[in-house]
Amino acid sequence: MELKTWPERVYKCDGDYRNEVFLEELVGGPLYENQKGLPPLPIPSIEQTIDQFLPTALPLAKSKAEVMALKAACESFLEEAKLLQELLRTRAKEEMNDSSWLQVWWNQLGYLKVRDPVVVNVSYFFSFVDDPSVKSSVAMPNVKRGAAIMFAAAGYRKQVITGGLPAGRFGRRDVALCSTAYKYMFNACRIPVEGQDAYWIYDPSRNTHCIVARKGHFFSVELVDGFGNSLPLADLEKQLEDCISLADAAPSSRPKLGLLTSKNRNDWACDRMQLLERGGMKMEEALEKLQSGAFVLNLDDEAPVSRQECGNLLWTGGLKSGENRWFDKSIQIIVCNNGKAGLLAEHSMMDGMPMIGFADAICKMTYAKAQKQSEISYKSRGHVVDIFQLAFLDVDDKTIRHLESSGKPFDTALPYHALLAERVSFLVVPIKHGNSFISL
């Protein structure tokens, strides 16, 4: 499928999917072929709502009196909710007749307007199975695992941005799934704005780089060529090695900005404005480079082993690696020194379904398989740029001291949250992505 150029280099989304539907028509392909034929989101009747609610709520009642009160409330709700039900039907038929009646409320009220930090409260993570072809005893297993993941991610990204990925289908009746969220998957970033955040998506054809984070420093590396194809595996490995060396040599006095993205959204919006005002064009270019990257690959300087250790690291980064995140990015892929890996995703504008196929593609691409599929590198085409190296030249000391204290809310909040990693069994439901089925 052909990689097409968007009319604009970036679109600043406000949470209404309808504003970017034209990109689906521009990109086309199997991914978006079912969009116009999808049925509208139904509005359940009041009776259906109560039938679903009551059996789940009754076990929580602590006395017969509570049971009776709950049943009485449901009976009276049948009459009380009639006006609301009619308003919802009117909304679906008139104002939102060309989309889901829920989607704007869902994206704005559920995500973009929420002022709580995205870390812990919003973002979700997947833990990947180990790559059997990358042993922790080999030299730099994080580089090998990271390069293989980048290779797999580039391949999946090309399928998405060209529309070549088959649309998802669900269940035994093979029901087509909506593909709207895929536009917000790669080269995307949530942007803090007081009151309601924005979500910026960048033209993939003009942005061939991804971001690598190491020890709180952020680097731009080349991921794909002009046709959207991955660079050779050897080139990706060389760039990751360079990022590690540059991070080790970076001055310790340079502010690390990642924890700013862990703050209350209004506070982070204010800090971002300060950065742009004090840092000028150099800071704006640095942030733009980070925001427009295909995704972030976080090379954490840690080596977790147990499910619990991996879960804690993937969830928040913890007190050590929290600064090695940019929590606003749509996709962050964490790779540890011992090759353990996982994915952290920002939840607004894109639910977990598109990420399942992406994670599946990553886990199926081992380092050994990537070596066989990759082109031979005759001349390195990689180019590593330390994004914030020049961004602080015009920033005053007062602002820098403020930035250095940015991690305090994160450090204070972490002890109040806990994650328990357990092994559980799941109901198997077939979900078709591309030519393979994924079981949940």
XYZ file of N, CA and C in Angstrom, residues 62 75 147 203 214 247 258 280 324 335 382 400:
36
model
N -25.848 -5.109 51.950
C -25.434 -5.711 53.219
C -26.606 -6.128 54.118
N -37.085 0.576 40.361
C -38.464 0.693 39.887
C -38.825 2.153 39.618
N 16.141 -3.292 19.359
C 16.208 -3.192 17.903
C 15.185 -4.103 17.239
N 1.826 13.932 10.572
C 1.873 13.203 9.306
C 3.001 12.173 9.348
N 16.813 7.356 27.631
C 17.795 6.649 28.438
C 18.273 7.583 29.555
N 23.855 9.139 26.609
C 23.197 9.328 27.902
C 24.199 9.221 29.043
N 11.079 14.544 31.815
C 10.063 13.506 31.738
C 9.031 13.555 32.847
N 12.365 29.464 24.095
C 12.285 29.992 22.739
C 12.194 28.918 21.669
N 12.477 8.563 33.071
C 12.786 8.050 31.741
C 11.513 7.773 30.939
N 12.206 -1.246 27.490
C 13.144 -2.361 27.380
C 14.195 -2.201 28.469
N 21.481 5.509 10.069
C 20.952 6.051 11.317
C 21.538 7.408 11.648
N 15.070 26.663 35.670
C 15.743 25.376 35.787
C 15.562 24.795 37.180
